Amino acid sequence: MCLAVPMRVVAINGNEAEVEQSGTKLQVRIDLVEDVKVGDYVLVHAGFAIQKLDEEEAIETLRLLEMFSVNLFGSSVSINKAE
């Protein structure tokens, strides 16, 4: 099963960005997505940003992931809403 997760861009350095969600920070490649800016939400899979998301769509996706976590594992994952 593949899973892509919405994450917020907190810094950009060339073709890489630092992204964050729920206190987890990752370095990802942003070559596949045009015009990425700090503050944008991107969908992250296998170390790559694969799509930009608007904030509403990102938060809704995170809410659904949290709901699935509760149903599958009996507990919630930590999901920060927009800060």
PDB file of N, CA and C in Angstrom:
ATOM      1  N   MET A   1       0.838  -1.173   0.000  1.00  0.00           N
ATOM      2  CA  MET A   1       0.000   0.000   0.000  1.00  0.00           C
ATOM      3  C   MET A   1       0.887   1.242   0.000  1.00  0.00           C
ATOM      4  N   CYS A   2       0.544   2.198  -0.809  1.00  0.00           N
ATOM      5  CA  CYS A   2       1.268   3.465  -0.866  1.00  0.00           C
ATOM      6  C   CYS A   2       0.450   4.533  -0.162  1.00  0.00           C
ATOM      7  N   LEU A   3       1.138   5.444   0.477  1.00  0.00           N
ATOM      8  CA  LEU A   3       0.469   6.517   1.189  1.00  0.00           C
ATOM      9  C   LEU A   3       1.239   7.808   0.967  1.00  0.00           C
ATOM     10  N   ALA A   4       0.528   8.841   0.583  1.00  0.00           N
ATOM     11  CA  ALA A   4       1.107  10.177   0.466  1.00  0.00           C
ATOM     12  C   ALA A   4       0.454  11.042   1.539  1.00  0.00           C
ATOM     13  N   VAL A   5       1.250  11.876   2.183  1.00  0.00           N
ATOM     14  CA  VAL A   5       0.779  12.645   3.330  1.00  0.00           C
ATOM     15  C   VAL A   5       0.950  14.141   3.076  1.00  0.00           C
ATOM     16  N   PRO A   6      -0.080  14.937   3.369  1.00  0.00           N
ATOM     17  CA  PRO A   6       0.071  16.385   3.269  1.00  0.00           C
ATOM     18  C   PRO A   6       1.039  16.894   4.332  1.00  0.00           C
ATOM     19  N   MET A   7       1.967  17.744   3.913  1.00  0.00           N
ATOM     20  CA  MET A   7       2.920  18.350   4.836  1.00  0.00           C
ATOM     21  C   MET A   7       3.101  19.808   4.435  1.00  0.00           C
ATOM     22  N   ARG A   8       3.399  20.652   5.424  1.00  0.00           N
ATOM     23  CA  ARG A   8       3.555  22.080   5.179  1.00  0.00           C
ATOM     24  C   ARG A   8       5.027  22.408   4.952  1.00  0.00           C
ATOM     25  N   VAL A   9       5.300  23.198   3.928  1.00  0.00           N
ATOM     26  CA  VAL A   9       6.667  23.617   3.599  1.00  0.00           C
ATOM     27  C   VAL A   9       7.105  24.688   4.598  1.00  0.00           C
ATOM     28  N   VAL A  10       8.246  24.445   5.258  1.00  0.00           N
ATOM     29  CA  VAL A  10       8.762  25.414   6.229  1.00  0.00           C
ATOM     30  C   VAL A  10      10.052  26.084   5.760  1.00  0.00           C
ATOM     31  N   ALA A  11      10.736  25.500   4.785  1.00  0.00           N
ATOM     32  CA  ALA A  11      11.957  26.111   4.241  1.00  0.00           C
ATOM     33  C   ALA A  11      12.236  25.504   2.873  1.00  0.00           C
ATOM     34  N   ILE A  12      12.872  26.299   2.023  1.00  0.00           N
ATOM     35  CA  ILE A  12      13.245  25.831   0.686  1.00  0.00           C
ATOM     36  C   ILE A  12      14.715  26.151   0.455  1.00  0.00           C
ATOM     37  N   ASN A  13      15.424  25.160  -0.100  1.00  0.00           N
ATOM     38  CA  ASN A  13      16.827  25.341  -0.464  1.00  0.00           C
ATOM     39  C   ASN A  13      17.035  24.665  -1.815  1.00  0.00           C
ATOM     40  N   GLY A  14      16.982  25.454  -2.878  1.00  0.00           N
ATOM     41  CA  GLY A  14      17.136  24.899  -4.224  1.00  0.00           C
ATOM     42  C   GLY A  14      15.976  23.991  -4.574  1.00  0.00           C
ATOM     43  N   ASN A  15      16.286  22.746  -4.925  1.00  0.00           N
ATOM     44  CA  ASN A  15      15.257  21.777  -5.310  1.00  0.00           C
ATOM     45  C   ASN A  15      14.804  20.904  -4.148  1.00  0.00           C
ATOM     46  N   GLU A  16      15.123  21.328  -2.936  1.00  0.00           N
ATOM     47  CA  GLU A  16      14.690  20.598  -1.747  1.00  0.00           C
ATOM     48  C   GLU A  16      13.917  21.526  -0.825  1.00  0.00           C
ATOM     49  N   ALA A  17      13.013  20.927  -0.070  1.00  0.00           N
ATOM     50  CA  ALA A  17      12.255  21.680   0.918  1.00  0.00           C
ATOM     51  C   ALA A  17      12.241  20.914   2.226  1.00  0.00           C
ATOM     52  N   GLU A  18      12.207  21.662   3.311  1.00  0.00           N
ATOM     53  CA  GLU A  18      11.944  21.061   4.614  1.00  0.00           C
ATOM     54  C   GLU A  18      10.441  21.175   4.824  1.00  0.00           C
ATOM     55  N   VAL A  19       9.815  20.039   5.106  1.00  0.00           N
ATOM     56  CA  VAL A  19       8.372  20.004   5.326  1.00  0.00           C
ATOM     57  C   VAL A  19       8.109  19.481   6.730  1.00  0.00           C
ATOM     58  N   GLU A  20       6.922  19.819   7.271  1.00  0.00           N
ATOM     59  CA  GLU A  20       6.606  19.460   8.645  1.00  0.00           C
ATOM     60  C   GLU A  20       5.146  19.055   8.762  1.00  0.00           C
ATOM     61  N   GLN A  21       4.922  18.063   9.612  1.00  0.00           N
ATOM     62  CA  GLN A  21       3.568  17.678  10.003  1.00  0.00           C
ATOM     63  C   GLN A  21       3.648  17.000  11.354  1.00  0.00           C
ATOM     64  N   SER A  22       2.863  17.460  12.291  1.00  0.00           N
ATOM     65  CA  SER A  22       2.777  16.863  13.633  1.00  0.00           C
ATOM     66  C   SER A  22       4.137  16.758  14.309  1.00  0.00           C
ATOM     67  N   GLY A  23       4.985  17.753  14.097  1.00  0.00           N
ATOM     68  CA  GLY A  23       6.293  17.756  14.733  1.00  0.00           C
ATOM     69  C   GLY A  23       7.361  16.970  13.995  1.00  0.00           C
ATOM     70  N   THR A  24       6.970  16.255  12.953  1.00  0.00           N
ATOM     71  CA  THR A  24       7.930  15.506  12.144  1.00  0.00           C
ATOM     72  C   THR A  24       8.387  16.386  10.990  1.00  0.00           C
ATOM     73  N   LYS A  25       9.702  16.532  10.848  1.00  0.00           N
ATOM     74  CA  LYS A  25      10.257  17.320   9.746  1.00  0.00           C
ATOM     75  C   LYS A  25      11.036  16.401   8.825  1.00  0.00           C
ATOM     76  N   LEU A  26      10.886  16.632   7.526  1.00  0.00           N
ATOM     77  CA  LEU A  26      11.571  15.843   6.504  1.00  0.00           C
ATOM     78  C   LEU A  26      12.169  16.767   5.455  1.00  0.00           C
ATOM     79  N   GLN A  27      13.212  16.296   4.796  1.00  0.00           N
ATOM     80  CA  GLN A  27      13.741  16.948   3.606  1.00  0.00           C
ATOM     81  C   GLN A  27      13.168  16.200   2.407  1.00  0.00           C
ATOM     82  N   VAL A  28      12.535  16.927   1.494  1.00  0.00           N
ATOM     83  CA  VAL A  28      11.954  16.292   0.311  1.00  0.00           C
ATOM     84  C   VAL A  28      12.367  17.049  -0.940  1.00  0.00           C
ATOM     85  N   ARG A  29      12.370  16.354  -2.052  1.00  0.00           N
ATOM     86  CA  ARG A  29      12.637  16.970  -3.353  1.00  0.00           C
ATOM     87  C   ARG A  29      11.358  17.643  -3.836  1.00  0.00           C
ATOM     88  N   ILE A  30      11.511  18.806  -4.465  1.00  0.00           N
ATOM     89  CA  ILE A  30      10.347  19.530  -4.974  1.00  0.00           C
ATOM     90  C   ILE A  30      10.410  19.715  -6.489  1.00  0.00           C
ATOM     91  N   ASP A  31      11.263  18.945  -7.164  1.00  0.00           N
ATOM     92  CA  ASP A  31      11.430  19.048  -8.620  1.00  0.00           C
ATOM     93  C   ASP A  31      10.132  18.800  -9.391  1.00  0.00           C
ATOM     94  N   LEU A  32       9.255  17.970  -8.862  1.00  0.00           N
ATOM     95  CA  LEU A  32       8.063  17.542  -9.591  1.00  0.00           C
ATOM     96  C   LEU A  32       6.899  18.526  -9.491  1.00  0.00           C
ATOM     97  N   VAL A  33       7.037  19.544  -8.644  1.00  0.00           N
ATOM     98  CA  VAL A  33       5.936  20.481  -8.398  1.00  0.00           C
ATOM     99  C   VAL A  33       6.424  21.895  -8.686  1.00  0.00           C
ATOM    100  N   GLU A  34       5.652  22.627  -9.465  1.00  0.00           N
ATOM    101  CA  GLU A  34       6.039  23.990  -9.822  1.00  0.00           C
ATOM    102  C   GLU A  34       5.626  24.990  -8.753  1.00  0.00           C
ATOM    103  N   ASP A  35       6.434  26.026  -8.604  1.00  0.00           N
ATOM    104  CA  ASP A  35       6.103  27.203  -7.809  1.00  0.00           C
ATOM    105  C   ASP A  35       5.782  26.887  -6.345  1.00  0.00           C
ATOM    106  N   VAL A  36       6.604  26.069  -5.709  1.00  0.00           N
ATOM    107  CA  VAL A  36       6.415  25.751  -4.293  1.00  0.00           C
ATOM    108  C   VAL A  36       6.986  26.890  -3.455  1.00  0.00           C
ATOM    109  N   LYS A  37       6.209  27.332  -2.463  1.00  0.00           N
ATOM    110  CA  LYS A  37       6.622  28.422  -1.585  1.00  0.00           C
ATOM    111  C   LYS A  37       6.507  27.986  -0.129  1.00  0.00           C
ATOM    112  N   VAL A  38       7.273  28.639   0.738  1.00  0.00           N
ATOM    113  CA  VAL A  38       7.148  28.404   2.176  1.00  0.00           C
ATOM    114  C   VAL A  38       5.703  28.693   2.578  1.00  0.00           C
ATOM    115  N   GLY A  39       5.131  27.801   3.362  1.00  0.00           N
ATOM    116  CA  GLY A  39       3.739  27.925   3.793  1.00  0.00           C
ATOM    117  C   GLY A  39       2.778  27.078   2.985  1.00  0.00           C
ATOM    118  N   ASP A  40       3.201  26.655   1.788  1.00  0.00           N
ATOM    119  CA  ASP A  40       2.353  25.784   0.965  1.00  0.00           C
ATOM    120  C   ASP A  40       2.234  24.409   1.605  1.00  0.00           C
ATOM    121  N   TYR A  41       1.141  23.742   1.307  1.00  0.00           N
ATOM    122  CA  TYR A  41       1.001  22.326   1.637  1.00  0.00           C
ATOM    123  C   TYR A  41       1.308  21.525   0.383  1.00  0.00           C
ATOM    124  N   VAL A  42       2.087  20.465   0.557  1.00  0.00           N
ATOM    125  CA  VAL A  42       2.393  19.559  -0.546  1.00  0.00           C
ATOM    126  C   VAL A  42       2.082  18.138  -0.107  1.00  0.00           C
ATOM    127  N   LEU A  43       1.742  17.316  -1.071  1.00  0.00           N
ATOM    128  CA  LEU A  43       1.514  15.898  -0.830  1.00  0.00           C
ATOM    129  C   LEU A  43       2.859  15.205  -0.988  1.00  0.00           C
ATOM    130  N   VAL A  44       3.319  14.497   0.053  1.00  0.00           N
ATOM    131  CA  VAL A  44       4.656  13.905   0.078  1.00  0.00           C
ATOM    132  C   VAL A  44       4.562  12.390   0.000  1.00  0.00           C
ATOM    133  N   HIS A  45       5.344  11.817  -0.921  1.00  0.00           N
ATOM    134  CA  HIS A  45       5.422  10.362  -1.074  1.00  0.00           C
ATOM    135  C   HIS A  45       6.858   9.992  -1.440  1.00  0.00           C
ATOM    136  N   ALA A  46       7.429   9.082  -0.688  1.00  0.00           N
ATOM    137  CA  ALA A  46       8.758   8.517  -0.988  1.00  0.00           C
ATOM    138  C   ALA A  46       9.831   9.590  -1.175  1.00  0.00           C
ATOM    139  N   GLY A  47       9.761  10.638  -0.351  1.00  0.00           N
ATOM    140  CA  GLY A  47      10.796  11.661  -0.388  1.00  0.00           C
ATOM    141  C   GLY A  47      10.606  12.744  -1.434  1.00  0.00           C
ATOM    142  N   PHE A  48       9.460  12.733  -2.099  1.00  0.00           N
ATOM    143  CA  PHE A  48       9.167  13.726  -3.129  1.00  0.00           C
ATOM    144  C   PHE A  48       7.843  14.419  -2.850  1.00  0.00           C
ATOM    145  N   ALA A  49       7.802  15.731  -3.070  1.00  0.00           N
ATOM    146  CA  ALA A  49       6.530  16.441  -3.132  1.00  0.00           C
ATOM    147  C   ALA A  49       5.952  16.124  -4.503  1.00  0.00           C
ATOM    148  N   ILE A  50       4.738  15.600  -4.530  1.00  0.00           N
ATOM    149  CA  ILE A  50       4.164  15.175  -5.809  1.00  0.00           C
ATOM    150  C   ILE A  50       2.999  16.050  -6.263  1.00  0.00           C
ATOM    151  N   GLN A  51       2.521  16.929  -5.365  1.00  0.00           N
ATOM    152  CA  GLN A  51       1.384  17.773  -5.724  1.00  0.00           C
ATOM    153  C   GLN A  51       1.229  18.860  -4.671  1.00  0.00           C
ATOM    154  N   LYS A  52       0.812  20.063  -5.098  1.00  0.00           N
ATOM    155  CA  LYS A  52       0.446  21.102  -4.140  1.00  0.00           C
ATOM    156  C   LYS A  52      -1.011  20.908  -3.755  1.00  0.00           C
ATOM    157  N   LEU A  53      -1.331  21.241  -2.507  1.00  0.00           N
ATOM    158  CA  LEU A  53      -2.704  21.191  -2.015  1.00  0.00           C
ATOM    159  C   LEU A  53      -3.051  22.546  -1.419  1.00  0.00           C
ATOM    160  N   ASP A  54      -4.322  22.951  -1.552  1.00  0.00           N
ATOM    161  CA  ASP A  54      -4.698  24.146  -0.813  1.00  0.00           C
ATOM    162  C   ASP A  54      -4.886  23.752   0.650  1.00  0.00           C
ATOM    163  N   GLU A  55      -4.854  24.723   1.528  1.00  0.00           N
ATOM    164  CA  GLU A  55      -4.883  24.452   2.968  1.00  0.00           C
ATOM    165  C   GLU A  55      -6.121  23.659   3.376  1.00  0.00           C
ATOM    166  N   GLU A  56      -7.263  24.009   2.825  1.00  0.00           N
ATOM    167  CA  GLU A  56      -8.508  23.311   3.169  1.00  0.00           C
ATOM    168  C   GLU A  56      -8.433  21.825   2.806  1.00  0.00           C
ATOM    169  N   GLU A  57      -7.931  21.533   1.617  1.00  0.00           N
ATOM    170  CA  GLU A  57      -7.805  20.142   1.175  1.00  0.00           C
ATOM    171  C   GLU A  57      -6.795  19.380   2.033  1.00  0.00           C
ATOM    172  N   ALA A  58      -5.692  20.036   2.386  1.00  0.00           N
ATOM    173  CA  ALA A  58      -4.675  19.391   3.224  1.00  0.00           C
ATOM    174  C   ALA A  58      -5.245  19.050   4.597  1.00  0.00           C
ATOM    175  N   ILE A  59      -5.941  19.991   5.209  1.00  0.00           N
ATOM    176  CA  ILE A  59      -6.501  19.762   6.539  1.00  0.00           C
ATOM    177  C   ILE A  59      -7.569  18.677   6.499  1.00  0.00           C
ATOM    178  N   GLU A  60      -8.398  18.672   5.477  1.00  0.00           N
ATOM    179  CA  GLU A  60      -9.419  17.621   5.351  1.00  0.00           C
ATOM    180  C   GLU A  60      -8.767  16.249   5.178  1.00  0.00           C
ATOM    181  N   THR A  61      -7.720  16.175   4.377  1.00  0.00           N
ATOM    182  CA  THR A  61      -7.010  14.901   4.193  1.00  0.00           C
ATOM    183  C   THR A  61      -6.390  14.437   5.504  1.00  0.00           C
ATOM    184  N   LEU A  62      -5.786  15.352   6.249  1.00  0.00           N
ATOM    185  CA  LEU A  62      -5.198  15.000   7.543  1.00  0.00           C
ATOM    186  C   LEU A  62      -6.270  14.539   8.525  1.00  0.00           C
ATOM    187  N   ARG A  63      -7.430  15.181   8.475  1.00  0.00           N
ATOM    188  CA  ARG A  63      -8.542  14.772   9.342  1.00  0.00           C
ATOM    189  C   ARG A  63      -8.976  13.349   9.015  1.00  0.00           C
ATOM    190  N   LEU A  64      -9.063  13.027   7.735  1.00  0.00           N
ATOM    191  CA  LEU A  64      -9.441  11.669   7.325  1.00  0.00           C
ATOM    192  C   LEU A  64      -8.384  10.648   7.739  1.00  0.00           C
ATOM    193  N   LEU A  65      -7.112  10.991   7.604  1.00  0.00           N
ATOM    194  CA  LEU A  65      -6.046  10.085   8.046  1.00  0.00           C
ATOM    195  C   LEU A  65      -6.138   9.831   9.548  1.00  0.00           C
ATOM    196  N   GLU A  66      -6.464  10.872  10.300  1.00  0.00           N
ATOM    197  CA  GLU A  66      -6.628  10.714  11.745  1.00  0.00           C
ATOM    198  C   GLU A  66      -7.800   9.781  12.053  1.00  0.00           C
ATOM    199  N   MET A  67      -8.899   9.952  11.332  1.00  0.00           N
ATOM    200  CA  MET A  67     -10.073   9.103  11.527  1.00  0.00           C
ATOM    201  C   MET A  67      -9.737   7.641  11.204  1.00  0.00           C
ATOM    202  N   PHE A  68      -9.025   7.399  10.121  1.00  0.00           N
ATOM    203  CA  PHE A  68      -8.620   6.032   9.770  1.00  0.00           C
ATOM    204  C   PHE A  68      -7.723   5.435  10.847  1.00  0.00           C
ATOM    205  N   SER A  69      -6.831   6.247  11.395  1.00  0.00           N
ATOM    206  CA  SER A  69      -5.936   5.774  12.445  1.00  0.00           C
ATOM    207  C   SER A  69      -6.724   5.297  13.662  1.00  0.00           C
ATOM    208  N   VAL A  70      -7.718   6.065  14.047  1.00  0.00           N
ATOM    209  CA  VAL A  70      -8.548   5.678  15.192  1.00  0.00           C
ATOM    210  C   VAL A  70      -9.274   4.377  14.894  1.00  0.00           C
ATOM    211  N   ASN A  71      -9.840   4.259  13.704  1.00  0.00           N
ATOM    212  CA  ASN A  71     -10.595   3.053  13.344  1.00  0.00           C
ATOM    213  C   ASN A  71      -9.707   1.825  13.198  1.00  0.00           C
ATOM    214  N   LEU A  72      -8.511   1.994  12.671  1.00  0.00           N
ATOM    215  CA  LEU A  72      -7.622   0.854  12.449  1.00  0.00           C
ATOM    216  C   LEU A  72      -6.825   0.459  13.682  1.00  0.00           C
ATOM    217  N   PHE A  73      -6.364   1.454  14.430  1.00  0.00           N
ATOM    218  CA  PHE A  73      -5.428   1.183  15.517  1.00  0.00           C
ATOM    219  C   PHE A  73      -5.987   1.480  16.902  1.00  0.00           C
ATOM    220  N   GLY A  74      -7.183   2.051  16.957  1.00  0.00           N
ATOM    221  CA  GLY A  74      -7.792   2.339  18.244  1.00  0.00           C
ATOM    222  C   GLY A  74      -7.256   3.574  18.930  1.00  0.00           C
ATOM    223  N   SER A  75      -6.381   4.307  18.259  1.00  0.00           N
ATOM    224  CA  SER A  75      -5.871   5.548  18.830  1.00  0.00           C
ATOM    225  C   SER A  75      -5.596   6.539  17.710  1.00  0.00           C
ATOM    226  N   SER A  76      -5.545   7.776  18.090  1.00  0.00           N
ATOM    227  CA  SER A  76      -5.332   8.845  17.125  1.00  0.00           C
ATOM    228  C   SER A  76      -3.846   9.099  16.916  1.00  0.00           C
ATOM    229  N   VAL A  77      -3.486   9.451  15.696  1.00  0.00           N
ATOM    230  CA  VAL A  77      -2.149   9.973  15.449  1.00  0.00           C
ATOM    231  C   VAL A  77      -2.214  11.468  15.719  1.00  0.00           C
ATOM    232  N   SER A  78      -1.106  12.058  16.033  1.00  0.00           N
ATOM    233  CA  SER A  78      -1.072  13.489  16.288  1.00  0.00           C
ATOM    234  C   SER A  78      -1.083  14.230  14.962  1.00  0.00           C
ATOM    235  N   ILE A  79      -2.117  15.019  14.745  1.00  0.00           N
ATOM    236  CA  ILE A  79      -2.210  15.796  13.515  1.00  0.00           C
ATOM    237  C   ILE A  79      -2.430  17.248  13.882  1.00  0.00           C
ATOM    238  N   ASN A  80      -1.463  18.080  13.541  1.00  0.00           N
ATOM    239  CA  ASN A  80      -1.586  19.514  13.778  1.00  0.00           C
ATOM    240  C   ASN A  80      -2.430  20.120  12.683  1.00  0.00           C
ATOM    241  N   LYS A  81      -3.392  20.928  13.068  1.00  0.00           N
ATOM    242  CA  LYS A  81      -4.142  21.692  12.087  1.00  0.00           C
ATOM    243  C   LYS A  81      -3.256  22.863  11.667  1.00  0.00           C
ATOM    244  N   ALA A  82      -3.732  23.660  10.740  1.00  0.00           N
ATOM    245  CA  ALA A  82      -2.930  24.791  10.251  1.00  0.00           C
ATOM    246  C   ALA A  82      -2.485  25.656  11.418  1.00  0.00           C
ATOM    247  N   GLU A  83      -1.233  26.027  11.392  1.00  0.00           N
ATOM    248  CA  GLU A  83      -0.681  26.845  12.473  1.00  0.00           C
ATOM    249  C   GLU A  83      -0.578  28.274  12.018  1.00  0.00           C
TER     250      GLU A  83
END
